[in-house]
PDB file of C-alpha atoms in Angstrom:
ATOM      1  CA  UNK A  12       2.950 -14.588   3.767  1.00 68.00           C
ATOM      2  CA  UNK A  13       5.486 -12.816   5.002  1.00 88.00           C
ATOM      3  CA  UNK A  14       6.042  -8.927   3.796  1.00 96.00           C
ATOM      4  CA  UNK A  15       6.852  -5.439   3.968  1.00 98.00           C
ATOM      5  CA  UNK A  16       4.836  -3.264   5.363  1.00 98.00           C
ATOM      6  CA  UNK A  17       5.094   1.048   5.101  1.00 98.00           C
ATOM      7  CA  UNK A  18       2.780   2.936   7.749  1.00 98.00           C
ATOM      8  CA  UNK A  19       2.538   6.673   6.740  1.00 97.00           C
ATOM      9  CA  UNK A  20       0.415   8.056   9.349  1.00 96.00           C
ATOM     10  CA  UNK A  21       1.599  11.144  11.598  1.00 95.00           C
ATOM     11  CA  UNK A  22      -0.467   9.786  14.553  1.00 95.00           C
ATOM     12  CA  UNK A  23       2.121   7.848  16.756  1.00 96.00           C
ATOM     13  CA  UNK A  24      -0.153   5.934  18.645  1.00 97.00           C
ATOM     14  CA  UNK A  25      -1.947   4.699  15.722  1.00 96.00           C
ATOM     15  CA  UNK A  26       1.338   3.981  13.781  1.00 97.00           C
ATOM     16  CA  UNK A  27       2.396   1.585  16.976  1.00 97.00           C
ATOM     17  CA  UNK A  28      -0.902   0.103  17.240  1.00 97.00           C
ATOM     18  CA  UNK A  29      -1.317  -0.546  13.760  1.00 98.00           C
ATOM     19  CA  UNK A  30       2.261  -2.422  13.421  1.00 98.00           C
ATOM     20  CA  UNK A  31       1.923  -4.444  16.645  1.00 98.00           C
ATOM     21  CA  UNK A  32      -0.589  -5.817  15.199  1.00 97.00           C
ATOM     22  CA  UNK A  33       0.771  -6.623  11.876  1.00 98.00           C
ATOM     23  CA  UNK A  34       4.188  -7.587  13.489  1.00 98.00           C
ATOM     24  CA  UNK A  35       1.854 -10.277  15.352  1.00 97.00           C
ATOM     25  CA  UNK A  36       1.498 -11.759  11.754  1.00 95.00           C
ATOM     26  CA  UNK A  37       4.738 -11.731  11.008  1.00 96.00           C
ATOM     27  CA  UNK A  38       5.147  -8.868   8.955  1.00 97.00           C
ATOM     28  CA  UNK A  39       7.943  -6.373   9.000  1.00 98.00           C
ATOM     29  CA  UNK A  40       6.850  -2.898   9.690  1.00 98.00           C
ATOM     30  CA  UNK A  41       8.037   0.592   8.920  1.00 98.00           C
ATOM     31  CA  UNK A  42       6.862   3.804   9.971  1.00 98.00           C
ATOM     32  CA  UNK A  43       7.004   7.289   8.762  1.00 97.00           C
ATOM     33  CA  UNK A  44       5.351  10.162  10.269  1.00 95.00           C
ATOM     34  CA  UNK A  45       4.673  12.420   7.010  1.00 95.00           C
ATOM     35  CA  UNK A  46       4.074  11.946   3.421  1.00 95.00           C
ATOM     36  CA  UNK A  47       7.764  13.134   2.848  1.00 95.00           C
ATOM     37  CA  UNK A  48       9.258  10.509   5.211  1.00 96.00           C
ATOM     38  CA  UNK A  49       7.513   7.640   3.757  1.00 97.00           C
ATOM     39  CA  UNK A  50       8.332   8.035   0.279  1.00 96.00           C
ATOM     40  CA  UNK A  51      12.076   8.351   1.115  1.00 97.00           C
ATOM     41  CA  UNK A  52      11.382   5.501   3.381  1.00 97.00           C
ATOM     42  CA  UNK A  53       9.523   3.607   0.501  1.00 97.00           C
ATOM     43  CA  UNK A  54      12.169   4.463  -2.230  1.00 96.00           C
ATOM     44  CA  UNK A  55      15.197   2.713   0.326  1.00 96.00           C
ATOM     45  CA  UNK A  56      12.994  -0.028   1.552  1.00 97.00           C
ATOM     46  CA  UNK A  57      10.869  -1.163  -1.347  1.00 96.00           C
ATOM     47  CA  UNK A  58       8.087  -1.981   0.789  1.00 98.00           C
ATOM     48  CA  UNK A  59       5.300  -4.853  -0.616  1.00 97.00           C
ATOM     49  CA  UNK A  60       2.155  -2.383   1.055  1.00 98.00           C
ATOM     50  CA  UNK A  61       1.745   0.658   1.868  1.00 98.00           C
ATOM     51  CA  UNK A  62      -1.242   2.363   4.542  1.00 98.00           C
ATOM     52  CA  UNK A  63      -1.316   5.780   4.346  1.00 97.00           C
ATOM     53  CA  UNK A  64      -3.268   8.337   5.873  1.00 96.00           C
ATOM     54  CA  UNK A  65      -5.506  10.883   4.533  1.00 94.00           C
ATOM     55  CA  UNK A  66      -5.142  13.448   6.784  1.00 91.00           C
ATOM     56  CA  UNK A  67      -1.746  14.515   7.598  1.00 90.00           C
ATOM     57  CA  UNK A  68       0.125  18.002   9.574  1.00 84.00           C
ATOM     58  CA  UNK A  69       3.043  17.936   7.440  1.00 77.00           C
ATOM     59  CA  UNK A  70       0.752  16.970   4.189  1.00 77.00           C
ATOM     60  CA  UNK A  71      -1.610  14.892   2.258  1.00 86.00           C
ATOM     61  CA  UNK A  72      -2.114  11.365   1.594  1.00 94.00           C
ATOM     62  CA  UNK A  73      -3.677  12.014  -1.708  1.00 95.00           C
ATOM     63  CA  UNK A  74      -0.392  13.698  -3.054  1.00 95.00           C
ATOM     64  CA  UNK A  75       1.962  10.882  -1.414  1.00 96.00           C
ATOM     65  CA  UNK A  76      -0.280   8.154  -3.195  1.00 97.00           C
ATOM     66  CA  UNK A  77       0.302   9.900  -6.202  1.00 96.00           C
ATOM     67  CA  UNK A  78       3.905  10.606  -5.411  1.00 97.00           C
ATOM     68  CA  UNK A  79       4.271   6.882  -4.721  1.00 97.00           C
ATOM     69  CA  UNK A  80       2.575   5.965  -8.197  1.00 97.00           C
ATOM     70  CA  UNK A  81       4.739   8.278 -10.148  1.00 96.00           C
ATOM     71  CA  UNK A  82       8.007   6.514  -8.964  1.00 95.00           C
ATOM     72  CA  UNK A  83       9.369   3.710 -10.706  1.00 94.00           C
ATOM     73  CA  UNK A  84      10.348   1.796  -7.940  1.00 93.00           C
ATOM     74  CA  UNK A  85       6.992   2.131  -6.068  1.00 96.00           C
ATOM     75  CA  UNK A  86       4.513   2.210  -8.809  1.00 94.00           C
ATOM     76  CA  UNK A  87       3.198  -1.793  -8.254  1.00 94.00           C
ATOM     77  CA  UNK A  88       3.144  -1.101  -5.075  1.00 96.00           C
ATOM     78  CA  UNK A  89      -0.590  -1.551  -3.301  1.00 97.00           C
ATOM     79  CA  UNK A  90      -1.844   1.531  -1.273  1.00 97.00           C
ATOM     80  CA  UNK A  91      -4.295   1.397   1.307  1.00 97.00           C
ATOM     81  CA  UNK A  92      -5.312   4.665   2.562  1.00 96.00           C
ATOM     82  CA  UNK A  93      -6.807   5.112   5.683  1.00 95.00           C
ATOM     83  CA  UNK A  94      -9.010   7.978   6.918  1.00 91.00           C
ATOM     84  CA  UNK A  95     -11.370   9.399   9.797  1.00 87.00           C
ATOM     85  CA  UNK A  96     -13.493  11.131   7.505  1.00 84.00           C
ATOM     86  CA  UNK A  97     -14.711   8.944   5.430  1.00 80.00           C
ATOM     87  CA  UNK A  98     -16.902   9.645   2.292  1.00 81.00           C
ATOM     88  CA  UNK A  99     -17.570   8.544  -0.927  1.00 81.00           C
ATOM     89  CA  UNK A 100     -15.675  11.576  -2.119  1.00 83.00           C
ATOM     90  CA  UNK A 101     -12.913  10.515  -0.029  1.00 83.00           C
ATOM     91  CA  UNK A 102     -12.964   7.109  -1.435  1.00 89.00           C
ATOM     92  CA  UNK A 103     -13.347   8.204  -4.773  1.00 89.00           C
ATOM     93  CA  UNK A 104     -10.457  10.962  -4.743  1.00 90.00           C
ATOM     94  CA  UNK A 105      -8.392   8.183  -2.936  1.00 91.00           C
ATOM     95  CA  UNK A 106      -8.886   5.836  -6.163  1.00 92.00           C
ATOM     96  CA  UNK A 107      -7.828   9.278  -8.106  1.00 92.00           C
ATOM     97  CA  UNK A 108      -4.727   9.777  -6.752  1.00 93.00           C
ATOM     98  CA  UNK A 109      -3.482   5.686  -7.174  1.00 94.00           C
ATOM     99  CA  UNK A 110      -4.440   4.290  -4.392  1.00 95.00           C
ATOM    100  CA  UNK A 111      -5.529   0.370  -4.189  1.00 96.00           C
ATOM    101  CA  UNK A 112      -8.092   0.098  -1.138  1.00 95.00           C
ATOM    102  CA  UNK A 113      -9.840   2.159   1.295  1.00 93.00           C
ATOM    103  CA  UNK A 114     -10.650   1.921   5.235  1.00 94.00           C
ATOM    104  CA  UNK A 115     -12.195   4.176   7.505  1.00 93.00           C
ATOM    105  CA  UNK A 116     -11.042   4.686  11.283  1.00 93.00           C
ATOM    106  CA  UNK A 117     -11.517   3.133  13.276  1.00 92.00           C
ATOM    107  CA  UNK A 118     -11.826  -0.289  11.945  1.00 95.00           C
ATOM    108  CA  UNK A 119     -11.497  -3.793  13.695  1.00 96.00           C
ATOM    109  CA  UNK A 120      -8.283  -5.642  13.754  1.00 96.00           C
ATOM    110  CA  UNK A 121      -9.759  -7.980  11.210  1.00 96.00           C
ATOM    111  CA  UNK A 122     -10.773  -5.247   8.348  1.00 96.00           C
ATOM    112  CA  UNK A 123      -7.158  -4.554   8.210  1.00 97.00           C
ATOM    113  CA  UNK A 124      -5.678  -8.025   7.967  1.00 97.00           C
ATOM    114  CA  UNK A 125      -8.068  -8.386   5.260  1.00 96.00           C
ATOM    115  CA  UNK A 126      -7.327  -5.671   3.511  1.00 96.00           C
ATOM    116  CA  UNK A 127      -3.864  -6.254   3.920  1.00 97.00           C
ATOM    117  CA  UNK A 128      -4.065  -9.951   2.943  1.00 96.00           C
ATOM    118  CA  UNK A 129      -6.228  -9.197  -0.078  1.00 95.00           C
ATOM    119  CA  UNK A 130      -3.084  -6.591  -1.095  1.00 95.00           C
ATOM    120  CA  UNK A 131      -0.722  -9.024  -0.805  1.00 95.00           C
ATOM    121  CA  UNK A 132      -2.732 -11.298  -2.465  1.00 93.00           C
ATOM    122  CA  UNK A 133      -3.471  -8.939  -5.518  1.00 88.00           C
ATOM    123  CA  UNK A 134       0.291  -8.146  -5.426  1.00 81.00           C
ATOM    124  CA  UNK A 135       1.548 -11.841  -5.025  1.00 80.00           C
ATOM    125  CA  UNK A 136      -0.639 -12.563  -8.424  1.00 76.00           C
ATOM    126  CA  UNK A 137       0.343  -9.775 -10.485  1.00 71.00           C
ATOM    127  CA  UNK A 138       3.780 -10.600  -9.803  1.00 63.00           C
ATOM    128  CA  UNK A 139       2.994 -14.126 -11.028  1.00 60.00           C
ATOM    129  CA  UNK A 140       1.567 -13.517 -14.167  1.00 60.00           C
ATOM    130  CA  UNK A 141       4.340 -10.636 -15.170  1.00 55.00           C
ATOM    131  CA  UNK A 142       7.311 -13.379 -14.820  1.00 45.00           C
ATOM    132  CA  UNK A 143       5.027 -15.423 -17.554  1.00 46.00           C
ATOM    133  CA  UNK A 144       6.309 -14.786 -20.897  1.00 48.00           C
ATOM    134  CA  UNK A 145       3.612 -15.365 -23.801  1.00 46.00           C
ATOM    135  CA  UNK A 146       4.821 -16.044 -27.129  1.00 41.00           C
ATOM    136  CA  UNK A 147       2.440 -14.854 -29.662  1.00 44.00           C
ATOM    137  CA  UNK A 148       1.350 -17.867 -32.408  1.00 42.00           C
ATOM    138  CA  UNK A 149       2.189 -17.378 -35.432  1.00 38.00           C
ATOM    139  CA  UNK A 150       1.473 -18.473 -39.042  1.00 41.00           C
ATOM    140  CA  UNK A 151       2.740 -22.112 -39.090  1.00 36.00           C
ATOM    141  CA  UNK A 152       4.856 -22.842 -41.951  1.00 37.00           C
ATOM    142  CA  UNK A 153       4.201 -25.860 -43.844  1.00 38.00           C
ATOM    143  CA  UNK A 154       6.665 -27.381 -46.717  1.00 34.00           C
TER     144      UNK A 154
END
């Protein structure tokens, strides 16, 4: 499967690391470099996933998760945020603030196609069942 994929993070090396490898898999990548850039970024592009960092210079991951779920355009849109610090609290206020899944740095090439495949996944299926329309049943009418 084939997507979209943002990458807020304001650490370059990471940010080209992170999308060779998901460019290996065929995805398309974008980058942003702060929490500003990506939702501009993510309200031209429309992007199917979104990893964002925690821990940001020019701001916080929390507030462009939220940002991101506030939007119309992003709001189905699954967020992954990423983080060096991990904790429960982390995790927690990450869930808080909209986002979808969690991963602590460094992880292993294959924790983050999961995650990423289990996003697309979850997104691929909810996208599914919304073109579905369901007629409620009504009374029957008998003559």
């Amino acid at each position: 499967m084939t997507a979209t994929i943002l990458i807020i993070d304001d650490d370059e090396l990471f940010s080209n690391t992170v999308s060779f490898v998901l460019e290996q898999s065929e995805h398309e990548v974008l980058t942003a470099s702060s929490g500003v850039e990506g939702l501009e970024l993510a309200r031209e592009r429309r992007p199917d996933l979104v990893l964002c960092d925690v821990h940001m210079r020019n701001g916080h991951g929390y507030a462009t998760a939220q940002a991101l779920r506030e939007r119309p355009e992003t709001k189905g849109v699954p967020i992954v945020m990423m983080t060096g610090n991990a904790s429960p609290f982390g995790e927690s206020r990450s869930r808080i603030s909209g986002a979808d899944y969690y991963l602590a740095k460094p992880f292993a090439v294959d924790e983050l196609m999961d995650v990423v495949r289990q996003a697309l996944t979850a997104k691929q299926s909810e996208a599914q069942r919304s073109h579905h329309v369901i007629f409620p049943s009504g009374p029957s009418r008998v003559s």
